[in-house]
JSON list of C-alpha atoms in Angstrom, two decimals:
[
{"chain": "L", "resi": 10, "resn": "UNK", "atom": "CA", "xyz": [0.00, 0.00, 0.00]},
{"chain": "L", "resi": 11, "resn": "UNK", "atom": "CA", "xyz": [1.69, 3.25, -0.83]},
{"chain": "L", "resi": 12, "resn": "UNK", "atom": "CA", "xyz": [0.95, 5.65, 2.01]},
{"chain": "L", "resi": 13, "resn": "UNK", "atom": "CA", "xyz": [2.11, 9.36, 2.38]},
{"chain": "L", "resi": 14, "resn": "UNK", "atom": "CA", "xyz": [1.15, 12.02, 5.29]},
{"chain": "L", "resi": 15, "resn": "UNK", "atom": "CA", "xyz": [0.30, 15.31, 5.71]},
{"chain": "L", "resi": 16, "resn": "UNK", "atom": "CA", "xyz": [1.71, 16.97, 8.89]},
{"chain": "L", "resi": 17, "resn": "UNK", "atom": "CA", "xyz": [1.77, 20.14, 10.60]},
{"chain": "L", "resi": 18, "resn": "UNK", "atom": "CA", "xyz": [0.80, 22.14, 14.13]},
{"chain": "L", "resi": 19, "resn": "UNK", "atom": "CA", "xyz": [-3.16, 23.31, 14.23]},
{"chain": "L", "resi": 20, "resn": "UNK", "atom": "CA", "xyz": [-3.80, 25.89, 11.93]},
{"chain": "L", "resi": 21, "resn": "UNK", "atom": "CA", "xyz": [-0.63, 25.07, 9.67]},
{"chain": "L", "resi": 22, "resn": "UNK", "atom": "CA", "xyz": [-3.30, 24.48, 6.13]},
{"chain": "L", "resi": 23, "resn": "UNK", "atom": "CA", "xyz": [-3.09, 20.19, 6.44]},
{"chain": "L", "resi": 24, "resn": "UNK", "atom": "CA", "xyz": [-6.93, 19.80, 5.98]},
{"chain": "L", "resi": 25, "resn": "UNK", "atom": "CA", "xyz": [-7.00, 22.37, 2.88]},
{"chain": "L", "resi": 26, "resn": "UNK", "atom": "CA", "xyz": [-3.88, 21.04, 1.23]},
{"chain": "L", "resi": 27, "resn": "UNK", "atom": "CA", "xyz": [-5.12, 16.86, 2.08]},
{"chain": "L", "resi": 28, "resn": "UNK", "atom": "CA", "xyz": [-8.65, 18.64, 0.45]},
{"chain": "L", "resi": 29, "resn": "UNK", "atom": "CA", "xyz": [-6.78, 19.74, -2.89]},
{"chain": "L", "resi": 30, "resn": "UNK", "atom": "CA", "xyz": [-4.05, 16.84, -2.76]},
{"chain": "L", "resi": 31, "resn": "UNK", "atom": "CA", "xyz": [-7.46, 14.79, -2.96]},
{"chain": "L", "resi": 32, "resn": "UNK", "atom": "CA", "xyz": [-8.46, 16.09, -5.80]},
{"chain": "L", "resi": 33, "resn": "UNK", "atom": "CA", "xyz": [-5.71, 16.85, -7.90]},
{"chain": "L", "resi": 34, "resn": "UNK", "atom": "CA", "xyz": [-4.54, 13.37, -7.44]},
{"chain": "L", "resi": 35, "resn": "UNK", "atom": "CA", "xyz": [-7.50, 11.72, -8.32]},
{"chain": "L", "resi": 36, "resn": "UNK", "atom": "CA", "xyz": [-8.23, 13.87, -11.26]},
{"chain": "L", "resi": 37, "resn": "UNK", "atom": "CA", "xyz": [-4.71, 11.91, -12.41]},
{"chain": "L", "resi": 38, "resn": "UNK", "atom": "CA", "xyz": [-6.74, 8.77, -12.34]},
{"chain": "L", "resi": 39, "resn": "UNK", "atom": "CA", "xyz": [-5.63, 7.43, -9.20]},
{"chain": "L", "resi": 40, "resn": "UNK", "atom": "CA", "xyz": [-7.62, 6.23, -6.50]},
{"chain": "L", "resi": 41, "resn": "UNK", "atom": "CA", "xyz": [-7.06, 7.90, -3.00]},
{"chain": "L", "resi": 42, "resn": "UNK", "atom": "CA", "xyz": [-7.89, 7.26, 0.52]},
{"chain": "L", "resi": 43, "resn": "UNK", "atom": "CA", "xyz": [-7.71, 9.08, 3.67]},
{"chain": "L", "resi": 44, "resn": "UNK", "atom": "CA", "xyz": [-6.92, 9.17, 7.09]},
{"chain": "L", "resi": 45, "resn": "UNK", "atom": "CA", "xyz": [-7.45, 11.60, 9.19]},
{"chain": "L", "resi": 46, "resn": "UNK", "atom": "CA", "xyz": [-6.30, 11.47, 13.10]},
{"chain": "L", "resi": 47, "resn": "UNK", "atom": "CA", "xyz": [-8.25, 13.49, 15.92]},
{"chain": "L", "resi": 48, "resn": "UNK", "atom": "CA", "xyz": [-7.00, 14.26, 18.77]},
{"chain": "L", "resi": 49, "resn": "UNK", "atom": "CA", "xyz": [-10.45, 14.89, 20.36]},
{"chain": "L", "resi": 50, "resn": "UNK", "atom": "CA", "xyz": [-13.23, 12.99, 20.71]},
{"chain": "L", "resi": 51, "resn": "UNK", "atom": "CA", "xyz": [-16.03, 13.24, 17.99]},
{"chain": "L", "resi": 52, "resn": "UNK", "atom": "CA", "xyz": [-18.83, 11.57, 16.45]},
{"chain": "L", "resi": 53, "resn": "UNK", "atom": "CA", "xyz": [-19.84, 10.82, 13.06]},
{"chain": "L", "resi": 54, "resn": "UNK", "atom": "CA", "xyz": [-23.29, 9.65, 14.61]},
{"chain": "L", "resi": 55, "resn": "UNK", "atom": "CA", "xyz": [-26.74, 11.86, 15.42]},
{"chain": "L", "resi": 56, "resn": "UNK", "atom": "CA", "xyz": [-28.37, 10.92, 18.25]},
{"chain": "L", "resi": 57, "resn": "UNK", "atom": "CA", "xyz": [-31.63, 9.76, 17.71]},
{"chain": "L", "resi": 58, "resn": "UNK", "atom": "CA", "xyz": [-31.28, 7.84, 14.42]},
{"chain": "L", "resi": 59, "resn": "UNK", "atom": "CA", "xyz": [-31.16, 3.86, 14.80]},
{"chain": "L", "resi": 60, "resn": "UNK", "atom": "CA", "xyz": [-27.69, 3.46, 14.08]},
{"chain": "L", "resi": 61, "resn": "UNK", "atom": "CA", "xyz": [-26.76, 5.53, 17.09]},
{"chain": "L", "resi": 62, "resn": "UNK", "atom": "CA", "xyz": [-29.12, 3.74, 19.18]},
{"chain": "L", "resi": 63, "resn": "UNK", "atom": "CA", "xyz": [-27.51, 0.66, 18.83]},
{"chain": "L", "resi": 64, "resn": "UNK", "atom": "CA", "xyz": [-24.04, 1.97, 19.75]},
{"chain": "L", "resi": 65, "resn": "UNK", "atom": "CA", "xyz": [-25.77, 3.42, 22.18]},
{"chain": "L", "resi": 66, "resn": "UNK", "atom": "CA", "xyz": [-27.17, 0.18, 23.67]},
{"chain": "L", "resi": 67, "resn": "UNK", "atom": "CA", "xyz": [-23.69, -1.62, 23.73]},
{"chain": "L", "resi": 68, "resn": "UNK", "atom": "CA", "xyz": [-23.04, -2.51, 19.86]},
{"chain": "L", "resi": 69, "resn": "UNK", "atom": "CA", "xyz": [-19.33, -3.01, 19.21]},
{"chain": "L", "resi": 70, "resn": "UNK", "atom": "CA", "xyz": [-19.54, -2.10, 15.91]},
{"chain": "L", "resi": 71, "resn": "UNK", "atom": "CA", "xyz": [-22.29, -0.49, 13.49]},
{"chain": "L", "resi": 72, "resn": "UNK", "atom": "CA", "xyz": [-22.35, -0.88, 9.69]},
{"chain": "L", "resi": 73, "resn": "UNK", "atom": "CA", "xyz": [-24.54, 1.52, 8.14]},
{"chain": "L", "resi": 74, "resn": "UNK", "atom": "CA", "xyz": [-25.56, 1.10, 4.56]},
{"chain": "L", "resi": 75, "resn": "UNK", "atom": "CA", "xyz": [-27.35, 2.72, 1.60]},
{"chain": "L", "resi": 76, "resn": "UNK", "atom": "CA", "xyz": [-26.94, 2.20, -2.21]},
{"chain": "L", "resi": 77, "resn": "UNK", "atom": "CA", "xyz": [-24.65, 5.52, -1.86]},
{"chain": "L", "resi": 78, "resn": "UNK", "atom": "CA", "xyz": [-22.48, 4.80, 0.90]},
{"chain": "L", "resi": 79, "resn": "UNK", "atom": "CA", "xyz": [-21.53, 2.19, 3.72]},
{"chain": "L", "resi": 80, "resn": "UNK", "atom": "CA", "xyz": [-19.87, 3.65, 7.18]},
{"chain": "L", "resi": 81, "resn": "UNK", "atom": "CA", "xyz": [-18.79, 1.36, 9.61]},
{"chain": "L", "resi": 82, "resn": "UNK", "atom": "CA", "xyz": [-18.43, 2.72, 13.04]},
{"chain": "L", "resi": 83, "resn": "UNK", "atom": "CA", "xyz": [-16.38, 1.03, 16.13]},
{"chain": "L", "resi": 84, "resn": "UNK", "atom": "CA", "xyz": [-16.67, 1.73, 19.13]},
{"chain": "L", "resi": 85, "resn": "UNK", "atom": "CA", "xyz": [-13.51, 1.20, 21.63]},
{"chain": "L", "resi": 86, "resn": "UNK", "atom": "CA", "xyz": [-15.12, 1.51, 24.82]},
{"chain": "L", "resi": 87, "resn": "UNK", "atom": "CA", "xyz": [-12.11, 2.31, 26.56]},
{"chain": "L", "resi": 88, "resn": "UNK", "atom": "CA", "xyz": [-9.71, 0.12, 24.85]},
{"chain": "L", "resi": 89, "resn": "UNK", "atom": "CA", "xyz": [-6.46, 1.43, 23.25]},
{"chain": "L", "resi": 90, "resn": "UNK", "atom": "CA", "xyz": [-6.76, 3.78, 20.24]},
{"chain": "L", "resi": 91, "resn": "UNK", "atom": "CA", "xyz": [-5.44, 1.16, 17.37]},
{"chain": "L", "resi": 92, "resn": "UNK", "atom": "CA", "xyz": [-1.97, 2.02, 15.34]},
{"chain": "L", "resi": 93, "resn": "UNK", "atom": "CA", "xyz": [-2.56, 3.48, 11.87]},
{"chain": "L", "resi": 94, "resn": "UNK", "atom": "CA", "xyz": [-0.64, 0.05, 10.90]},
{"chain": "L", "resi": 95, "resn": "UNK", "atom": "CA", "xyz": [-4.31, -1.55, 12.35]},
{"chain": "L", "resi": 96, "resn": "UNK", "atom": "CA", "xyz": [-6.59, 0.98, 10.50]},
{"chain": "L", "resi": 97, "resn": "UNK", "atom": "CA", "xyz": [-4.90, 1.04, 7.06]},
{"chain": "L", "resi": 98, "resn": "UNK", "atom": "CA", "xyz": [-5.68, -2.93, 6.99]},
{"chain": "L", "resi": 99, "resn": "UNK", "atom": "CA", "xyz": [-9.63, -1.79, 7.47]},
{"chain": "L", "resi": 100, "resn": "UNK", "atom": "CA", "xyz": [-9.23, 0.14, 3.77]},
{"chain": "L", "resi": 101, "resn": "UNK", "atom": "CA", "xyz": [-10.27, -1.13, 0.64]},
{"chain": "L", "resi": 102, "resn": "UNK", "atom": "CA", "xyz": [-7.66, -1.20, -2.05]},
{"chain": "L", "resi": 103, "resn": "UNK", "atom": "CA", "xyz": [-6.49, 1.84, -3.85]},
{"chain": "L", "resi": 104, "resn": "UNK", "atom": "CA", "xyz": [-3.51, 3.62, -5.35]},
{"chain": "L", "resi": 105, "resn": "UNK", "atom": "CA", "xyz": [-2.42, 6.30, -2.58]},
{"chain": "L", "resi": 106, "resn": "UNK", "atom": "CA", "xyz": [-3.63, 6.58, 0.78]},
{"chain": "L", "resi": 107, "resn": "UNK", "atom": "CA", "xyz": [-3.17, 9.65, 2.42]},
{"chain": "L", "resi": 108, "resn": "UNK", "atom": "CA", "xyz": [-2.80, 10.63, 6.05]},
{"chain": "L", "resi": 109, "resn": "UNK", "atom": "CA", "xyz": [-3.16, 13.67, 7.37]},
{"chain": "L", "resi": 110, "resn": "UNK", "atom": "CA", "xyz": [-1.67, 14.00, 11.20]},
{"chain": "L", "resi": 111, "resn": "UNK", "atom": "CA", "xyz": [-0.23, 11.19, 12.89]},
{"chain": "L", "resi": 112, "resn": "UNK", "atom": "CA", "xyz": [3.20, 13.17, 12.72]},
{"chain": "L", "resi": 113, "resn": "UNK", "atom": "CA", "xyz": [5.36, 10.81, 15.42]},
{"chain": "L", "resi": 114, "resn": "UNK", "atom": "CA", "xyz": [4.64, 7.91, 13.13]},
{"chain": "L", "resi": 115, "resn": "UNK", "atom": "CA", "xyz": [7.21, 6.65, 10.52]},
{"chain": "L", "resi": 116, "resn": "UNK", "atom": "CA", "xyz": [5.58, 6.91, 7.22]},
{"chain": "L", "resi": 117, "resn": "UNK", "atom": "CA", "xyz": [6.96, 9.66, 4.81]},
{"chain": "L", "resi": 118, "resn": "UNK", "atom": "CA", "xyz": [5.45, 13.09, 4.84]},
{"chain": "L", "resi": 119, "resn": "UNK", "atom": "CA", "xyz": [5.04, 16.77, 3.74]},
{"chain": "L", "resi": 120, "resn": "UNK", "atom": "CA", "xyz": [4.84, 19.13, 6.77]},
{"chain": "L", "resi": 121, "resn": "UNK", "atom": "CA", "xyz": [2.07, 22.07, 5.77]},
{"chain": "L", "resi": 122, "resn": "UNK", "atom": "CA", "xyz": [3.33, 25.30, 7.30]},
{"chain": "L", "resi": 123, "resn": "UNK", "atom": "CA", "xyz": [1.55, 28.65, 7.73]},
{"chain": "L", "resi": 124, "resn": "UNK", "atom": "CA", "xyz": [4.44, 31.54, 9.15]},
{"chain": "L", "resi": 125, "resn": "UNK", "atom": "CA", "xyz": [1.15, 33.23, 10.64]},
{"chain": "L", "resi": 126, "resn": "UNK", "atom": "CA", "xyz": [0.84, 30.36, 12.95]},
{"chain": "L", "resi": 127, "resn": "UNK", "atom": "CA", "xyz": [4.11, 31.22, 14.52]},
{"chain": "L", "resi": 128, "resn": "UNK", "atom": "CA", "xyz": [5.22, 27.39, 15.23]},
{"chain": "L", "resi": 129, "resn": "UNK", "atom": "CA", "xyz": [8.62, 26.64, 14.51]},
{"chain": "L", "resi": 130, "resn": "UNK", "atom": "CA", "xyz": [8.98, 23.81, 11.51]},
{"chain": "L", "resi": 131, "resn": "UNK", "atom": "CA", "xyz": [9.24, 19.83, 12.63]},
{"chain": "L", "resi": 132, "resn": "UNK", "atom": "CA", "xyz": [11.31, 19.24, 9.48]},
{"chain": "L", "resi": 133, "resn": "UNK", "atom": "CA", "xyz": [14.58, 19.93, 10.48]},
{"chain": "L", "resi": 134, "resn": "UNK", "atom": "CA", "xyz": [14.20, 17.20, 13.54]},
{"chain": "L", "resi": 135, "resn": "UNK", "atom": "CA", "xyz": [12.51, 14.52, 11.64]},
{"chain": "L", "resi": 136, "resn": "UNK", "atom": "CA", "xyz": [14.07, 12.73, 8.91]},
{"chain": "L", "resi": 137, "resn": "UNK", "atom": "CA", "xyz": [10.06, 11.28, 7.53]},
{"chain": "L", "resi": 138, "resn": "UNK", "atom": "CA", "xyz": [9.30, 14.83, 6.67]},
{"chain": "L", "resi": 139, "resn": "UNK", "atom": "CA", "xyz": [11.02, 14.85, 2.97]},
{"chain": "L", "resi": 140, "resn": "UNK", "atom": "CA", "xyz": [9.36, 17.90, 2.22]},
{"chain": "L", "resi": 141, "resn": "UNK", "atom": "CA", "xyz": [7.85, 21.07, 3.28]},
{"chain": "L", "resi": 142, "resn": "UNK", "atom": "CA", "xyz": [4.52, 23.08, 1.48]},
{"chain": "L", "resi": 143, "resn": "UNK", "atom": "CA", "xyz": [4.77, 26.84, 3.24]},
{"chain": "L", "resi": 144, "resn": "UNK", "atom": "CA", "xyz": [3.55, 30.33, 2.38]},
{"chain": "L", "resi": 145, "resn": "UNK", "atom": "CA", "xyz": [7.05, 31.38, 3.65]},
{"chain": "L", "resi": 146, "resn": "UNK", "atom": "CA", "xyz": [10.34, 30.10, 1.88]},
{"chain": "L", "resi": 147, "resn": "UNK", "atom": "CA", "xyz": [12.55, 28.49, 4.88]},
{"chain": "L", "resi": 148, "resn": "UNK", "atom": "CA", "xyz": [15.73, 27.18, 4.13]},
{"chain": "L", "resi": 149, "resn": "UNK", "atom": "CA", "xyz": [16.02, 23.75, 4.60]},
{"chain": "L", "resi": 150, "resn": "UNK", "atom": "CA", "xyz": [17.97, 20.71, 3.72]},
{"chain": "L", "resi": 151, "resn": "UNK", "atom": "CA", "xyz": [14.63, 19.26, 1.55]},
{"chain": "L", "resi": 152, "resn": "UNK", "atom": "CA", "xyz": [11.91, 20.45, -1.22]},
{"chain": "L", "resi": 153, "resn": "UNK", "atom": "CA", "xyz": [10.35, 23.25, -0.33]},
{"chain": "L", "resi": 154, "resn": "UNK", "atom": "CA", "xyz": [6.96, 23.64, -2.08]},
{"chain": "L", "resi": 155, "resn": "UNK", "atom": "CA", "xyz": [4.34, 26.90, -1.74]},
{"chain": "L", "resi": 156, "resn": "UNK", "atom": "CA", "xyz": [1.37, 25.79, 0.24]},
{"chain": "L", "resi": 157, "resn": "UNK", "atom": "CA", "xyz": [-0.54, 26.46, -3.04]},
{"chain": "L", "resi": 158, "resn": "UNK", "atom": "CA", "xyz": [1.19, 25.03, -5.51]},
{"chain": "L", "resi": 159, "resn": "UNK", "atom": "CA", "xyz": [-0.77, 21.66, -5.39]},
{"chain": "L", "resi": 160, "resn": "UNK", "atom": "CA", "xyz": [0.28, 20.82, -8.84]},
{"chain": "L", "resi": 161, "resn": "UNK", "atom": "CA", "xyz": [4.12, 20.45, -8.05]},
{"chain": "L", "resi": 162, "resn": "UNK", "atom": "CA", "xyz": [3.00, 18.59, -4.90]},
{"chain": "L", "resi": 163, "resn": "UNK", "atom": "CA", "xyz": [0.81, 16.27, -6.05]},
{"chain": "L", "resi": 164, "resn": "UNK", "atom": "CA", "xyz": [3.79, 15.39, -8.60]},
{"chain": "L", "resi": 165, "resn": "UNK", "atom": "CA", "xyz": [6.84, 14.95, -5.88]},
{"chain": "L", "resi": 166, "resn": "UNK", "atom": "CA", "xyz": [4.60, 12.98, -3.64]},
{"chain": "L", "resi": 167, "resn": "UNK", "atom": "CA", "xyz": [3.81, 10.63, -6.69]},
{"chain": "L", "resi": 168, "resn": "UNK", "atom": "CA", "xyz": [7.18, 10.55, -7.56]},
{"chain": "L", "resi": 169, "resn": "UNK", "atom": "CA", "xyz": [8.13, 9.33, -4.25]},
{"chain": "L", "resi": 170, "resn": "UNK", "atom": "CA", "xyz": [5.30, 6.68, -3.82]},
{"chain": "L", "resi": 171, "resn": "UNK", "atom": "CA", "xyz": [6.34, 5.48, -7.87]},
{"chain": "L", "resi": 172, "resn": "UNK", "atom": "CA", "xyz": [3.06, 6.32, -8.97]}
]
């Protein structure tokens, strides 16, 4: 499975550049994939509707299906949060999955970096990082892409997955 991330602090542009990565990559003709990691708790649920009754009453898991789309939701009721090694095994097959977060992990990635944020890079102390996407130019030992430029992205991150 050829997996790349998308890291940063809060408020560095991740979500927006995963959003255009997304596209621009799959407008290629590749198929892409996603994982995103929260740090907080959330719920793709509504209260109310019968699939979040039966988590609600003690289901371990809930598939919910339609002709448009299946979502299968696990609860871990208090058990470990699984590795990203355990959740990539729960995707289907595809051409490129992409990650966004999960920066301590050891999968290559492009750090997304806003200078109005203020935080300091986490390229230059971690060797995954191979490249960095920033509205600023830093000098650094690795590509350095502008945030926008999705284009030349989308090509070094294929280029480094051989796709």
């Amino acid at each position: 499975m050829r997996l790349y991330g998308v890291t940063g602090w809060k408020n560095s542009g991740k979500t927006g550049l995963m959003e255009r990565l997304v596209a621009e990559i799959t407008a290629r003709g590749f198929t892409v994939s996603t994982v995103k990691h929260a740090h907080h708790s959330f719920d793709v649920d509504q209260p109310g509707k019968d699939s979040h009754r039966h988590r609600m009453a003690g289901a371990a898991q809930v598939l919910l299906a339609s002709r448009n789309r299946l979502a299968l939701m696990t609860e871990l009721r208090g058990e470990d949060e699984p590795p990203l090694e355990t959740l990539l095994t729960q995707l289907a097959p595809c051409d490129l999955v992409l990650v966004e977060g999960y920066k301590r992990d050891r999968h290559p990635k492009i750090e997304a970096q806003r200078a109005a944020t203020g935080q300091p890079l986490i390229a230059p102390g971690d060797p995954t990082i191979r490249a960095v996407a920033s509205d600023a130019a830093p000098s650094l030992d690795r590509p350095v892409f502008h945030l926008d430029d999705t284009g030349a992205i989308a090509d070094f991150i294929l280029r480094e997955v051989g796709l």
